[in-house]
mmCIF file of C-alpha atoms in Angstrom:
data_model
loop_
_atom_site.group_PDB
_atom_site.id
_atom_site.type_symbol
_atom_site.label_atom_id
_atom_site.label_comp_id
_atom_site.label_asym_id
_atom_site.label_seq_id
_atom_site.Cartn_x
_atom_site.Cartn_y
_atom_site.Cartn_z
ATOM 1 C CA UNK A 258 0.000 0.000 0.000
ATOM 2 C CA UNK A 259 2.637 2.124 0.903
ATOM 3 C CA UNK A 260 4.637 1.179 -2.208
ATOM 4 C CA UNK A 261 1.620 2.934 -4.530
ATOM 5 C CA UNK A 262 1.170 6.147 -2.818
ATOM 6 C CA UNK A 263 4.620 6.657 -3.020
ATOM 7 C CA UNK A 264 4.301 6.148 -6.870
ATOM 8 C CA UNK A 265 1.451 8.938 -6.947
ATOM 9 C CA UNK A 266 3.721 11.187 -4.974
ATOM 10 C CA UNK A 267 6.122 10.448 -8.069
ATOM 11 C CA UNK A 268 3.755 11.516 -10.481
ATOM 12 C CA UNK A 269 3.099 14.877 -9.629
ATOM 13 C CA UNK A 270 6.469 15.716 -9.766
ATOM 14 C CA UNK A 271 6.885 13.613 -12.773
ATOM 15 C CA UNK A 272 4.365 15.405 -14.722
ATOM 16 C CA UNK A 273 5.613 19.577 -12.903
ATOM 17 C CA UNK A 274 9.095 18.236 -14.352
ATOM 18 C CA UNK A 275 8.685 16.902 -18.250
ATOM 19 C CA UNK A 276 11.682 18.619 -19.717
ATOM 20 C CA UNK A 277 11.035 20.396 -23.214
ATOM 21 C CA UNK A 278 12.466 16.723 -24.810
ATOM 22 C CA UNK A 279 10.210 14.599 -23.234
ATOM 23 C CA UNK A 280 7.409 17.284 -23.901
ATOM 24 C CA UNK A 281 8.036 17.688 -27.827
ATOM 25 C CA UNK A 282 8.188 13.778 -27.824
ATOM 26 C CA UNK A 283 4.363 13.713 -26.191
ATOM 27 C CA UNK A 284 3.197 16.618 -28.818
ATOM 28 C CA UNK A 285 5.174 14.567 -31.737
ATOM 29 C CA UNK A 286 3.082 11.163 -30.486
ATOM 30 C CA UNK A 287 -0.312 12.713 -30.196
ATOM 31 C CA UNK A 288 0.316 14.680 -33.691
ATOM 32 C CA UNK A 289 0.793 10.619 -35.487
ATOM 33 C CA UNK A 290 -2.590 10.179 -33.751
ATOM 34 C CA UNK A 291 -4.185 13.086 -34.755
ATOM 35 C CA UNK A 292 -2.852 12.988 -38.248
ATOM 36 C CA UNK A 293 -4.702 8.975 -38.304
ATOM 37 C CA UNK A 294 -7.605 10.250 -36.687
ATOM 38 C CA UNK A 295 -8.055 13.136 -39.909
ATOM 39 C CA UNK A 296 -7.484 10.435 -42.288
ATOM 40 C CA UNK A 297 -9.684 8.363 -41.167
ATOM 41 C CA UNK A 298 -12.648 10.767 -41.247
ATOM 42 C CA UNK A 299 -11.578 11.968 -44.838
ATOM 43 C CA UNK A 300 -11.508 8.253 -45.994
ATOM 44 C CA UNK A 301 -15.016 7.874 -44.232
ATOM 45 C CA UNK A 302 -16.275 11.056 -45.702
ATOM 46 C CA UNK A 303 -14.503 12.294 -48.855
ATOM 47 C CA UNK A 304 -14.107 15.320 -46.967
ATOM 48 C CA UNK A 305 -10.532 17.223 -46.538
ATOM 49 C CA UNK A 306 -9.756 17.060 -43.083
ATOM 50 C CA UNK A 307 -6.716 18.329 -41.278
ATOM 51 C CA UNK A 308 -5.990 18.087 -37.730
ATOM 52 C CA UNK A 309 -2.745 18.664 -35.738
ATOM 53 C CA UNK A 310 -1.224 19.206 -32.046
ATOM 54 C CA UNK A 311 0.278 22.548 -31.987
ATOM 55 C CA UNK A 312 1.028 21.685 -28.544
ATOM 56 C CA UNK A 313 0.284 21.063 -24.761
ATOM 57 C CA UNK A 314 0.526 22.623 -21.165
ATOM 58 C CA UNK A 315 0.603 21.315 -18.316
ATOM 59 C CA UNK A 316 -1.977 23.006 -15.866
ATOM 60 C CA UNK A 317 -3.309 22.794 -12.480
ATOM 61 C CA UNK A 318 -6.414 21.440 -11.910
ATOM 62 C CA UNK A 319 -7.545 24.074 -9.968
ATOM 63 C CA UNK A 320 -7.362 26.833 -12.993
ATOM 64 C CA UNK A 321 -8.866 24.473 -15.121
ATOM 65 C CA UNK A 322 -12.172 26.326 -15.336
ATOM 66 C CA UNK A 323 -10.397 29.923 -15.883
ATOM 67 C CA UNK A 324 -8.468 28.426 -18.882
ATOM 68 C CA UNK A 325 -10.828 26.728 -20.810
ATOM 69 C CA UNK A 326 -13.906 29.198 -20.220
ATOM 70 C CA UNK A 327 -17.285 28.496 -19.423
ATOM 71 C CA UNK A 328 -18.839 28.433 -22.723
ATOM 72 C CA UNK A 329 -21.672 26.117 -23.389
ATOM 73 C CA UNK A 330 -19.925 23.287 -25.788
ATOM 74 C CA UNK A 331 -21.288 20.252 -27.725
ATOM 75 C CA UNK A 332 -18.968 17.412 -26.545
ATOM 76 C CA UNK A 333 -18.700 14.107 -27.386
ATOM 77 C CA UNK A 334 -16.758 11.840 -24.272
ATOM 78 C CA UNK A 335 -15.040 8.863 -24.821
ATOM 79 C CA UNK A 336 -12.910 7.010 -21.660
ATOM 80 C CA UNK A 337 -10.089 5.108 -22.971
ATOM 81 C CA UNK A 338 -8.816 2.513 -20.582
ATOM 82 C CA UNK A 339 -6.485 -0.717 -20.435
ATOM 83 C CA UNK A 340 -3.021 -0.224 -22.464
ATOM 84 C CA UNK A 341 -3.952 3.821 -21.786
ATOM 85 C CA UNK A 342 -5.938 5.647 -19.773
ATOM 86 C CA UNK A 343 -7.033 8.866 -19.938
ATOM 87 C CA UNK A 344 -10.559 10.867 -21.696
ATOM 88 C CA UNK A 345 -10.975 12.131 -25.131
ATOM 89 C CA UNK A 346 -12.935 15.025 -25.859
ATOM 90 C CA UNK A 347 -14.074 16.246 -29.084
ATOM 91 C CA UNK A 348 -15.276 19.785 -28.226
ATOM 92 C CA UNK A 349 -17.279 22.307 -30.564
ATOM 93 C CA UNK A 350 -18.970 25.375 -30.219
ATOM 94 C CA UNK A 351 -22.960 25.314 -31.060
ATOM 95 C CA UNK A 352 -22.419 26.547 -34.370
ATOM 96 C CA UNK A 353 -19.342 24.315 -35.078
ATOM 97 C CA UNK A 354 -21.751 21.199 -34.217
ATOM 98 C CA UNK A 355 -24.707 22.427 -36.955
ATOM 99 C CA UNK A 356 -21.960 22.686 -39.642
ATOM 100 C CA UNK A 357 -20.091 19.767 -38.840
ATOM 101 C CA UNK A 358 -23.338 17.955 -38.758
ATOM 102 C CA UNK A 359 -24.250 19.709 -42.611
ATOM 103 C CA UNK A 360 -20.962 18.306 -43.590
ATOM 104 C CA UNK A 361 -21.196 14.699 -42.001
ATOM 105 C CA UNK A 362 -25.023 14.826 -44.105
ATOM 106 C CA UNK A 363 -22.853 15.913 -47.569
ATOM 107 C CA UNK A 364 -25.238 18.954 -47.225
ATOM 108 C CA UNK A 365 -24.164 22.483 -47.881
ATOM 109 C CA UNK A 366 -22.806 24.491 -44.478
ATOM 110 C CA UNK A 367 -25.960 26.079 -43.134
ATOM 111 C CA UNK A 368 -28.429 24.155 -43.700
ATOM 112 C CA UNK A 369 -28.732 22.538 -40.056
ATOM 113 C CA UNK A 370 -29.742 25.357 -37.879
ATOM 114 C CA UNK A 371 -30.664 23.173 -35.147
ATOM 115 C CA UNK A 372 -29.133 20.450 -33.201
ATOM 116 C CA UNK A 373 -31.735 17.916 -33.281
ATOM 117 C CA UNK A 374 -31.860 13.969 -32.961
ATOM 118 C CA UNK A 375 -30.205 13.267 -36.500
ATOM 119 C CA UNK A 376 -27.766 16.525 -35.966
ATOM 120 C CA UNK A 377 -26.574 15.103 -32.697
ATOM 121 C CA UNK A 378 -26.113 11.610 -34.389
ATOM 122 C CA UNK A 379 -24.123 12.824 -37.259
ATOM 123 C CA UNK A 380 -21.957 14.874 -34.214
ATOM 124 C CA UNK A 381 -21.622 12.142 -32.021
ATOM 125 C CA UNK A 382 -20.393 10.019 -35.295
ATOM 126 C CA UNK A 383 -17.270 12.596 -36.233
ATOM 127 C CA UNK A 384 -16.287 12.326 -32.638
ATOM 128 C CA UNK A 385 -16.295 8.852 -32.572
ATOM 129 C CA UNK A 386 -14.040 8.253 -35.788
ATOM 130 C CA UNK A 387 -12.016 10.722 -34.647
ATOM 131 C CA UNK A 388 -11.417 9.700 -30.974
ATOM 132 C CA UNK A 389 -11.364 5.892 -32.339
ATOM 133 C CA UNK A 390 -8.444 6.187 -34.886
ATOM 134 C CA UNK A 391 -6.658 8.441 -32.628
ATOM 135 C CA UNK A 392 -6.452 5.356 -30.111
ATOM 136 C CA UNK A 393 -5.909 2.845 -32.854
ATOM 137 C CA UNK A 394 -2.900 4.757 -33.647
ATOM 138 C CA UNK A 395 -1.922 5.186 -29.972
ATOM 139 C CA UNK A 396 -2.372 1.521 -29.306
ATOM 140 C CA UNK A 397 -0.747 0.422 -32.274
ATOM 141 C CA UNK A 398 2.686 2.703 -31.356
ATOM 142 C CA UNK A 399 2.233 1.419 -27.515
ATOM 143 C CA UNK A 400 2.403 -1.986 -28.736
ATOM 144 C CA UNK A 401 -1.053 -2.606 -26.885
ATOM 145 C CA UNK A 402 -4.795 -3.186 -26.462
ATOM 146 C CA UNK A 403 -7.018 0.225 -25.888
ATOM 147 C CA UNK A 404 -10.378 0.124 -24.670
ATOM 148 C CA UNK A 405 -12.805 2.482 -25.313
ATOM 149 C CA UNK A 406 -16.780 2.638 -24.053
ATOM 150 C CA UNK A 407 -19.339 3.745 -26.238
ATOM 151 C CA UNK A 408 -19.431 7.662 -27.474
ATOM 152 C CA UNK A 409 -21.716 9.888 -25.492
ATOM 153 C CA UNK A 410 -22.280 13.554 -26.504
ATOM 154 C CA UNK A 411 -23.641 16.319 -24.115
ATOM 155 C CA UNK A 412 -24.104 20.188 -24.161
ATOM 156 C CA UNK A 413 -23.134 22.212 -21.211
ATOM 157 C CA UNK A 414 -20.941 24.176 -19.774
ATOM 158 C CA UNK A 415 -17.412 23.343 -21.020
ATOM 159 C CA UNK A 416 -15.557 23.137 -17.096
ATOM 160 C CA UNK A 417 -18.417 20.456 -16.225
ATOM 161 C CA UNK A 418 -18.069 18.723 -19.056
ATOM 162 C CA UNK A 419 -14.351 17.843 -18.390
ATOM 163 C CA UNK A 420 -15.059 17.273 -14.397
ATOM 164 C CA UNK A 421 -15.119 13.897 -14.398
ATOM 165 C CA UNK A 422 -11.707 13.407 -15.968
ATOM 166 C CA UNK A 423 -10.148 15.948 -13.513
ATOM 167 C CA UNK A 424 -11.692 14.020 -11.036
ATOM 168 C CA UNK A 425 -10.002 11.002 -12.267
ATOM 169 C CA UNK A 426 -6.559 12.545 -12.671
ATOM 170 C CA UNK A 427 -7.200 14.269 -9.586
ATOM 171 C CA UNK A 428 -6.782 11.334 -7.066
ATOM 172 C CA UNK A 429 -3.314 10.835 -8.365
ATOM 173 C CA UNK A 430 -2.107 14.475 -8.871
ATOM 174 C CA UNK A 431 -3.038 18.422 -8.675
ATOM 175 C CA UNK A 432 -1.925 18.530 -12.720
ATOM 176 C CA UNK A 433 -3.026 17.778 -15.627
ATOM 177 C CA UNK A 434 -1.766 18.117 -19.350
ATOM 178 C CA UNK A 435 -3.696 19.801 -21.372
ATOM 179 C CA UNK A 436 -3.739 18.808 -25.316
ATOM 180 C CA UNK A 437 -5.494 21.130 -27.827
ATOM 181 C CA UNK A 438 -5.553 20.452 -30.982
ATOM 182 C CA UNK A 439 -6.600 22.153 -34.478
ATOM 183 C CA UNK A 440 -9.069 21.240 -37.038
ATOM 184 C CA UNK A 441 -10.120 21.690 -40.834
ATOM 185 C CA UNK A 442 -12.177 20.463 -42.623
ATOM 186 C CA UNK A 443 -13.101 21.241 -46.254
ATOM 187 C CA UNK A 444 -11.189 24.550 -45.362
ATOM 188 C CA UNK A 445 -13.639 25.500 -42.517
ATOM 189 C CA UNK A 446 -11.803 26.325 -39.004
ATOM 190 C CA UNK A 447 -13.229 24.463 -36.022
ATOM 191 C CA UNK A 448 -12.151 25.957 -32.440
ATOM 192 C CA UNK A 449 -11.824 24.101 -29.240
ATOM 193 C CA UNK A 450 -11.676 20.815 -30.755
ATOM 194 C CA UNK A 451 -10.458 17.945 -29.288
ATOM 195 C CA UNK A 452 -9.208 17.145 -25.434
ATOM 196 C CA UNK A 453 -7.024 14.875 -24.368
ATOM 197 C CA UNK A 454 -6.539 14.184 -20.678
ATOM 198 C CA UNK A 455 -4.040 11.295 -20.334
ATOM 199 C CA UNK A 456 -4.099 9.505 -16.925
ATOM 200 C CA UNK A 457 -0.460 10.358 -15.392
ATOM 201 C CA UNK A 458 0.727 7.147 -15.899
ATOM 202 C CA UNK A 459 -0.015 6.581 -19.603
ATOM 203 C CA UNK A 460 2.172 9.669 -20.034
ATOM 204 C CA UNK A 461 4.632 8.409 -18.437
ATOM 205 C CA UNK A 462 4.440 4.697 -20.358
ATOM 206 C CA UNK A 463 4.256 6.891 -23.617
ATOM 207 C CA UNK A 464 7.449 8.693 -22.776
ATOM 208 C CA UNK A 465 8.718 5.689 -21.437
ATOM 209 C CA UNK A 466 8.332 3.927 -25.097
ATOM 210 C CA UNK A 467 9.622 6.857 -27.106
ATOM 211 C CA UNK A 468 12.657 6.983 -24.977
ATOM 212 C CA UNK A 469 13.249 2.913 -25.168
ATOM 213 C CA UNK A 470 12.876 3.298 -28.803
ATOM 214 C CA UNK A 471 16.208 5.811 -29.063
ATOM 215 C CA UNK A 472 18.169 4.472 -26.474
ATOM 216 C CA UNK B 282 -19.295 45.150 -7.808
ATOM 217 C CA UNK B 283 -16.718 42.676 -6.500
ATOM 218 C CA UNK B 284 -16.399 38.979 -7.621
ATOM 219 C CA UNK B 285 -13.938 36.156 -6.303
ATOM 220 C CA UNK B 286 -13.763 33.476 -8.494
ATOM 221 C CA UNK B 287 -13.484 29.725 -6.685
ATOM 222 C CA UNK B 288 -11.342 27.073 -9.227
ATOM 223 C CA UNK B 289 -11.292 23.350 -9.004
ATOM 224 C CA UNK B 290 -10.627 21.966 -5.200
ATOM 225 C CA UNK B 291 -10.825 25.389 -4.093
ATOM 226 C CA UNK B 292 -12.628 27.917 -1.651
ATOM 227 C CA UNK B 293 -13.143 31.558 -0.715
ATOM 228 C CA UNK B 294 -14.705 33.587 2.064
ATOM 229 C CA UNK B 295 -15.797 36.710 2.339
ATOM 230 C CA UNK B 296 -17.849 39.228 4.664
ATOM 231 C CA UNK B 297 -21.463 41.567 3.635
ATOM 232 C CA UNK B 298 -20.927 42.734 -0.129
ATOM 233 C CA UNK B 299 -20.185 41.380 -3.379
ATOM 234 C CA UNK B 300 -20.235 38.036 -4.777
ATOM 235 C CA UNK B 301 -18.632 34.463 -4.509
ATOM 236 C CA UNK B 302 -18.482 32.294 -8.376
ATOM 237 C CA UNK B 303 -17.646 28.838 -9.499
ATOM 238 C CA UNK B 304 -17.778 27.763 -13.076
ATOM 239 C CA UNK B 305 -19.146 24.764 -14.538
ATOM 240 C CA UNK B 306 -19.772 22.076 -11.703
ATOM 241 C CA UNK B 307 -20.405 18.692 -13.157
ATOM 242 C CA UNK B 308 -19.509 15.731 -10.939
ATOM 243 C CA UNK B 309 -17.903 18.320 -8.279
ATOM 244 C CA UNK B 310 -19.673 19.696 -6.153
ATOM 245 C CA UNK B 311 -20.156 23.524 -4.261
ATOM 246 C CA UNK B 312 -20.861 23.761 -0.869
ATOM 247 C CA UNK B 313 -22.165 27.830 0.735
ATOM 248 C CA UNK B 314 -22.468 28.218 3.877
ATOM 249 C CA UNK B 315 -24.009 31.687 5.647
ATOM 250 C CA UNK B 316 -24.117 33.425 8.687
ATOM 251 C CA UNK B 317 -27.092 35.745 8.239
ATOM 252 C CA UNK B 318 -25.850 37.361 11.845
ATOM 253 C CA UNK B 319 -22.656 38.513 10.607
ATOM 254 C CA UNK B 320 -23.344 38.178 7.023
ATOM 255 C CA UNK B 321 -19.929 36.072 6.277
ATOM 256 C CA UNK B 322 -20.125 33.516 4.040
ATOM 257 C CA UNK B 323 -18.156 31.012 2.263
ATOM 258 C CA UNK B 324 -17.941 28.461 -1.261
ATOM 259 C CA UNK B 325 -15.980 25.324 -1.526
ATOM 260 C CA UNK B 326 -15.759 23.942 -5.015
ATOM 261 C CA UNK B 327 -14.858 19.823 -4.148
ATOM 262 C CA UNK B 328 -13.485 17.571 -7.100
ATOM 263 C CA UNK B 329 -13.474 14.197 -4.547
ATOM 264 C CA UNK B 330 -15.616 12.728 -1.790
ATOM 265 C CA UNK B 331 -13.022 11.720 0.754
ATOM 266 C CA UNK B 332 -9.479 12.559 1.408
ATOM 267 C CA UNK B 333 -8.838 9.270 3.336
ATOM 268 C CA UNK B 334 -10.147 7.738 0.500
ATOM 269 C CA UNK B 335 -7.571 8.763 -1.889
ATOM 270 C CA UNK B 336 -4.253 8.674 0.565
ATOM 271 C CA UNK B 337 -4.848 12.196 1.599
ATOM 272 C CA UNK B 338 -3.061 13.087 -1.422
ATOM 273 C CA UNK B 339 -2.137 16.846 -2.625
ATOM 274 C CA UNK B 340 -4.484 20.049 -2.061
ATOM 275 C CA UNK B 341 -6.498 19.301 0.690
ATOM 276 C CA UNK B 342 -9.619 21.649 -0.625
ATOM 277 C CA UNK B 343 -9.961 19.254 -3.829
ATOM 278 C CA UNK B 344 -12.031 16.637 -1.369
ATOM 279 C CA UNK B 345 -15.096 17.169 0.403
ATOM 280 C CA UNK B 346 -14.400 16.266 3.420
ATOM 281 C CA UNK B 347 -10.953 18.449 4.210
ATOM 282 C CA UNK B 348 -12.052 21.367 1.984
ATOM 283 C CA UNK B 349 -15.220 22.061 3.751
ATOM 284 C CA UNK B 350 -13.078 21.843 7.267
ATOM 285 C CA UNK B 351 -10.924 24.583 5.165
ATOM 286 C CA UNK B 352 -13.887 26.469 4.383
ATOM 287 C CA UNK B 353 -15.291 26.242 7.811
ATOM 288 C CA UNK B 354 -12.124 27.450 9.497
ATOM 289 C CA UNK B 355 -11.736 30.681 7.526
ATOM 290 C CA UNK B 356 -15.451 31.375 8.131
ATOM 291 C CA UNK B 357 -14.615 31.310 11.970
ATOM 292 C CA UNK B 358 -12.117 33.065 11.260
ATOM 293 C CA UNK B 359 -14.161 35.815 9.427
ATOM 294 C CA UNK B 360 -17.142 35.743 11.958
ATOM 295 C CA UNK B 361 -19.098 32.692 10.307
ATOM 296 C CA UNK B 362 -21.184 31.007 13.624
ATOM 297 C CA UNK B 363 -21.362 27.356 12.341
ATOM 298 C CA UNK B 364 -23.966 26.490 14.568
ATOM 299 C CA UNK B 365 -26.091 29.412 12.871
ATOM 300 C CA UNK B 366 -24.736 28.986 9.213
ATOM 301 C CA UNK B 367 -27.348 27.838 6.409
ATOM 302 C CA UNK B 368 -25.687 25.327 3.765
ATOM 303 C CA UNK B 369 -26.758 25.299 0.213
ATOM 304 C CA UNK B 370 -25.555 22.237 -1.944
ATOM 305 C CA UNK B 371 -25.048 22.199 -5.756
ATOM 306 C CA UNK B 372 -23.397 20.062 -8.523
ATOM 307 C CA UNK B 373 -22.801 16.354 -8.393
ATOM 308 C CA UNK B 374 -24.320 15.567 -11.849
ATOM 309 C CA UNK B 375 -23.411 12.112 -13.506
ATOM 310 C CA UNK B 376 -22.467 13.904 -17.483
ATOM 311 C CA UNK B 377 -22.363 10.891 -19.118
ATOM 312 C CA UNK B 378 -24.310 7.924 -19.135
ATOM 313 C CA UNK B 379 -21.625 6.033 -21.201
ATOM 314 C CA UNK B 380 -19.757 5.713 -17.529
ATOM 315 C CA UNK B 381 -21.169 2.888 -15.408
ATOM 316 C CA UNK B 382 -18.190 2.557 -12.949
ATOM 317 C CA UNK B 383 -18.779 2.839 -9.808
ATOM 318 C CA UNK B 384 -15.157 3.935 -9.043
ATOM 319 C CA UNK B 385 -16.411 7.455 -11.355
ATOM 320 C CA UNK B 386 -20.464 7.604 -9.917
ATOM 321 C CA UNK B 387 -18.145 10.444 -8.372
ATOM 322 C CA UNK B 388 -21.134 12.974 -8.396
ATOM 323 C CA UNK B 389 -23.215 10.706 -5.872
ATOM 324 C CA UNK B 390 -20.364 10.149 -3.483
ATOM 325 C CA UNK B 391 -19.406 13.699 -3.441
ATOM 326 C CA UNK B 392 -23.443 14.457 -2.270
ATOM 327 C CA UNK B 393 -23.413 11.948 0.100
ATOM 328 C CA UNK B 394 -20.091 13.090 1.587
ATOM 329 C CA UNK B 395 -21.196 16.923 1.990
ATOM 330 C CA UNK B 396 -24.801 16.248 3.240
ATOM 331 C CA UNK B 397 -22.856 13.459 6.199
ATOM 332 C CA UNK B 398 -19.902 16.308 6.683
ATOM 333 C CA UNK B 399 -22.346 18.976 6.738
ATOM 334 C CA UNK B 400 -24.416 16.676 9.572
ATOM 335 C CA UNK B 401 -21.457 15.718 11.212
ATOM 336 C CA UNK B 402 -20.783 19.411 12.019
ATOM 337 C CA UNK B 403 -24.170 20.592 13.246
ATOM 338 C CA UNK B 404 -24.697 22.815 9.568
ATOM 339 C CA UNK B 405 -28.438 22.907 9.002
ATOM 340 C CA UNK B 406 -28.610 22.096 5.104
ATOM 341 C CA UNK B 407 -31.452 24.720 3.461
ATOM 342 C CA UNK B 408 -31.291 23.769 0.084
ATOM 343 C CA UNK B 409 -29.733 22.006 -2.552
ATOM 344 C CA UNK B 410 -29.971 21.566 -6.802
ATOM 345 C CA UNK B 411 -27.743 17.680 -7.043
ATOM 346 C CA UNK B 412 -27.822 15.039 -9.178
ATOM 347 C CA UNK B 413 -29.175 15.048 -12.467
ATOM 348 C CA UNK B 414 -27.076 14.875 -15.869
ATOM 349 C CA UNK B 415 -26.388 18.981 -16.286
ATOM 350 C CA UNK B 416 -23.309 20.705 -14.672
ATOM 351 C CA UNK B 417 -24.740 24.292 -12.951
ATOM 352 C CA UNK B 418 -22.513 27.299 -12.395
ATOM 353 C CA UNK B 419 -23.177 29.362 -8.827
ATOM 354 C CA UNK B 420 -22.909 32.729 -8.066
ATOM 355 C CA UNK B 421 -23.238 33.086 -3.747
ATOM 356 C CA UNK B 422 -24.089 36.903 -3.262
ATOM 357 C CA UNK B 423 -22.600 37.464 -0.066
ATOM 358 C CA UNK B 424 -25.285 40.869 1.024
ATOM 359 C CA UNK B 425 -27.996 37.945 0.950
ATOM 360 C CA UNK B 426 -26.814 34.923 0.988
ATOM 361 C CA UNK B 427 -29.303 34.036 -2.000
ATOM 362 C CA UNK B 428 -27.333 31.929 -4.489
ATOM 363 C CA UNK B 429 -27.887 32.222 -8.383
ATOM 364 C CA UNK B 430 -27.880 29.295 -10.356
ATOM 365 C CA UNK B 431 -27.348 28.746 -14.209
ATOM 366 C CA UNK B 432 -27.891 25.082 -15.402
ATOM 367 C CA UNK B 433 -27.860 24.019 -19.387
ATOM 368 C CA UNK B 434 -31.034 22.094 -19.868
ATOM 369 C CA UNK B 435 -31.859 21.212 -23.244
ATOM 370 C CA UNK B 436 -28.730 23.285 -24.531
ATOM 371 C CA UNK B 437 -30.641 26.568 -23.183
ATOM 372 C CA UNK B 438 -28.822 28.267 -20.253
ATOM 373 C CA UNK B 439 -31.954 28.554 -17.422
ATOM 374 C CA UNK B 440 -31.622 30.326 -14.412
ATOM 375 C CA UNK B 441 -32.952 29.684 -10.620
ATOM 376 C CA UNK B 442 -32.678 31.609 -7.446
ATOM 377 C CA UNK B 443 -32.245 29.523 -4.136
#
């Protein structure tokens, strides 16, 4: 018992001290996953989609809610668990969701000017691909098995959205590392995006891989 | 007029004018307490039920149980009379129904552990807004002791008074 706390004390300052080579080797890792993730969506939709990791930042829990804003988002949640743990988020604004529902529906940007039943589906569907390739690729450079539980999208206020992640990560440390990422698609800008909140010791096995892999 | 904004596993007080905030609580929850004597009053924005639970690990005002004796403390400290503060509860939401562990049914354990803490130090609970799948944002006015809640429900922003 003793043994694990002791590890959890270990994270904390794990995570407070990532040096900028350990940190551009995270970005560099979840950039292969995003890149998979936007291929997969254009193969699924003949659409051009681009997505990168311009970066990260690790944060305290505690100014969580002051960083991100508390903008009412359209979210769709997926908890990864096994070879990695952590929570994706794909994260839109209101009118982000109606036209990436229009372009999910091959219909014109516009034309969904509410988020109804079939606008949520088509939502909730882009997330999915997106969130589900990005593992693929994560599990397939970790060398193992990712689970994932069903999709679920909600609207509300982004901080309570992302609660029950920080609560996760927040039994094991008072930081988290916060991804953001970019997105295009057929030339259209999409802001907030996509979330990833990595459990402190998938970082760590990440790093941990990238590092065995050079040595 | 003034505003003090409460983060994650964090807590203010503050004495007869202007007003105490917390953004977006979803499985956390925010515990007020007022003295209407004295007019002090405090929030405590909880991401975790117990502190025991988790090895009494980092920031003590992140669990329920340690951040409300926080809270409590500087209220003393301010003029708060626990025996005569009023408690209002909020947050504690389950957000997704796609998580059925019971390890992250965080939302109902962090109820449970304010409304036995609360108890447990003689604080009369007056109302509460818990549960549910929505997160709510508070704003605790601190001249009243009234706190204004927003809540998303069916992507419109409403509003209640409590």
């Amino acid at each position: 018992m003793d043994c694990l706390v002791v590890v959890r004390v270990e994270y904390e300052k794990y995570l407070k001290n990532l040096d900028e080579f350990a940190k551009s080797a995270l970005v560099e890792t979840f950039n292969i996953g995003a890149s998979r993730a936007a291929d997969t969506l254009s193969r699924m939709t003949g659409l051009t989609v681009n997505v990168t990791v311009p970066g990260m930042e690790i944060t305290s829990i505690k100014n969580l809610p002051e960083k991100v804003g508390e903008d009412v988002k359209a979210a769709v949640y997926i908890q990864l668990s096994k070879g990695f743990s952590g929570h994706a988020f794909f994260i839109m604004d209101l009118n982000n969701a109606l036209t990436m529902s229009d372009l999910m529906m091959g219909m014109p940007p516009g034309s969904t000017t509410e988020l109804d039943e079939m606008a949520k589906s088509a939502v909730m569907e882009a997330g999915n691909i997106l969130i589900s390739s990005f593992a693929n690729a994560l599990s397939e450079f970790l060398g193992t098995e990712i689970e994932q539980t069903p999709p679920n999208l909600v609207i509300d206020f982004l901080p309570a959205i992302l609660d029950l992640a920080l609560a996760d990560i927040g039994q094991y440390c008072d930081y988290t590392l916060l991804l953001k990422t970019q997105m295009k698609i057929e030339g259209i800008e999409f802001k907030e995006h996509f979330i990833i909140l990595p459990h402190p010791s998938s970082m760590k096995k990440i790093i941990d891989t990238l590092l065995g892999g050079l040595v | 007029m003034q505003e003090i904004k409460v983060g994650i596993g964090d807590y203010a007080v503050g004495k007869k004018a202007g007003i105490i905030s917390t953004y977006g609580l979803g499985s956390c929850v925010g515990i007020t307490l007022y003295d209407r004597l004295t007019k002090v009053g405090g929030l405590l924005h909880a991401l975790l039920p117990e502190a025991a639970y988790y090895g009494n690990r980092g920031n003590p005002a992140k669990y329920v149980d340690t951040g409300l004796q926080l809270l409590i403390r500087d209220f003393q400290k301010l003029g708060g009379n626990p025996r005569r503060a009023e408690a209002k509860l909020f947050g504690g939401a389950h957000m997704f129904t796609n998580i059925t562990s019971e390890q992250l049914m965080i939302g109902k354990r962090n109820v449970e552990t304010a409304k036995r803490e609360l108890k447990r130090f003689g604080i009369r609970l007056v109302a509460e807004d818990t549960g549910g799948k929505g997160g709510r944002t508070i704003y605790f006015d601190l001249s009243t002791g009234k706190v204004r809640m927003r809540k998303v429900s069916n992507g419109k922003v409403i509003e209640k008074i409590y």
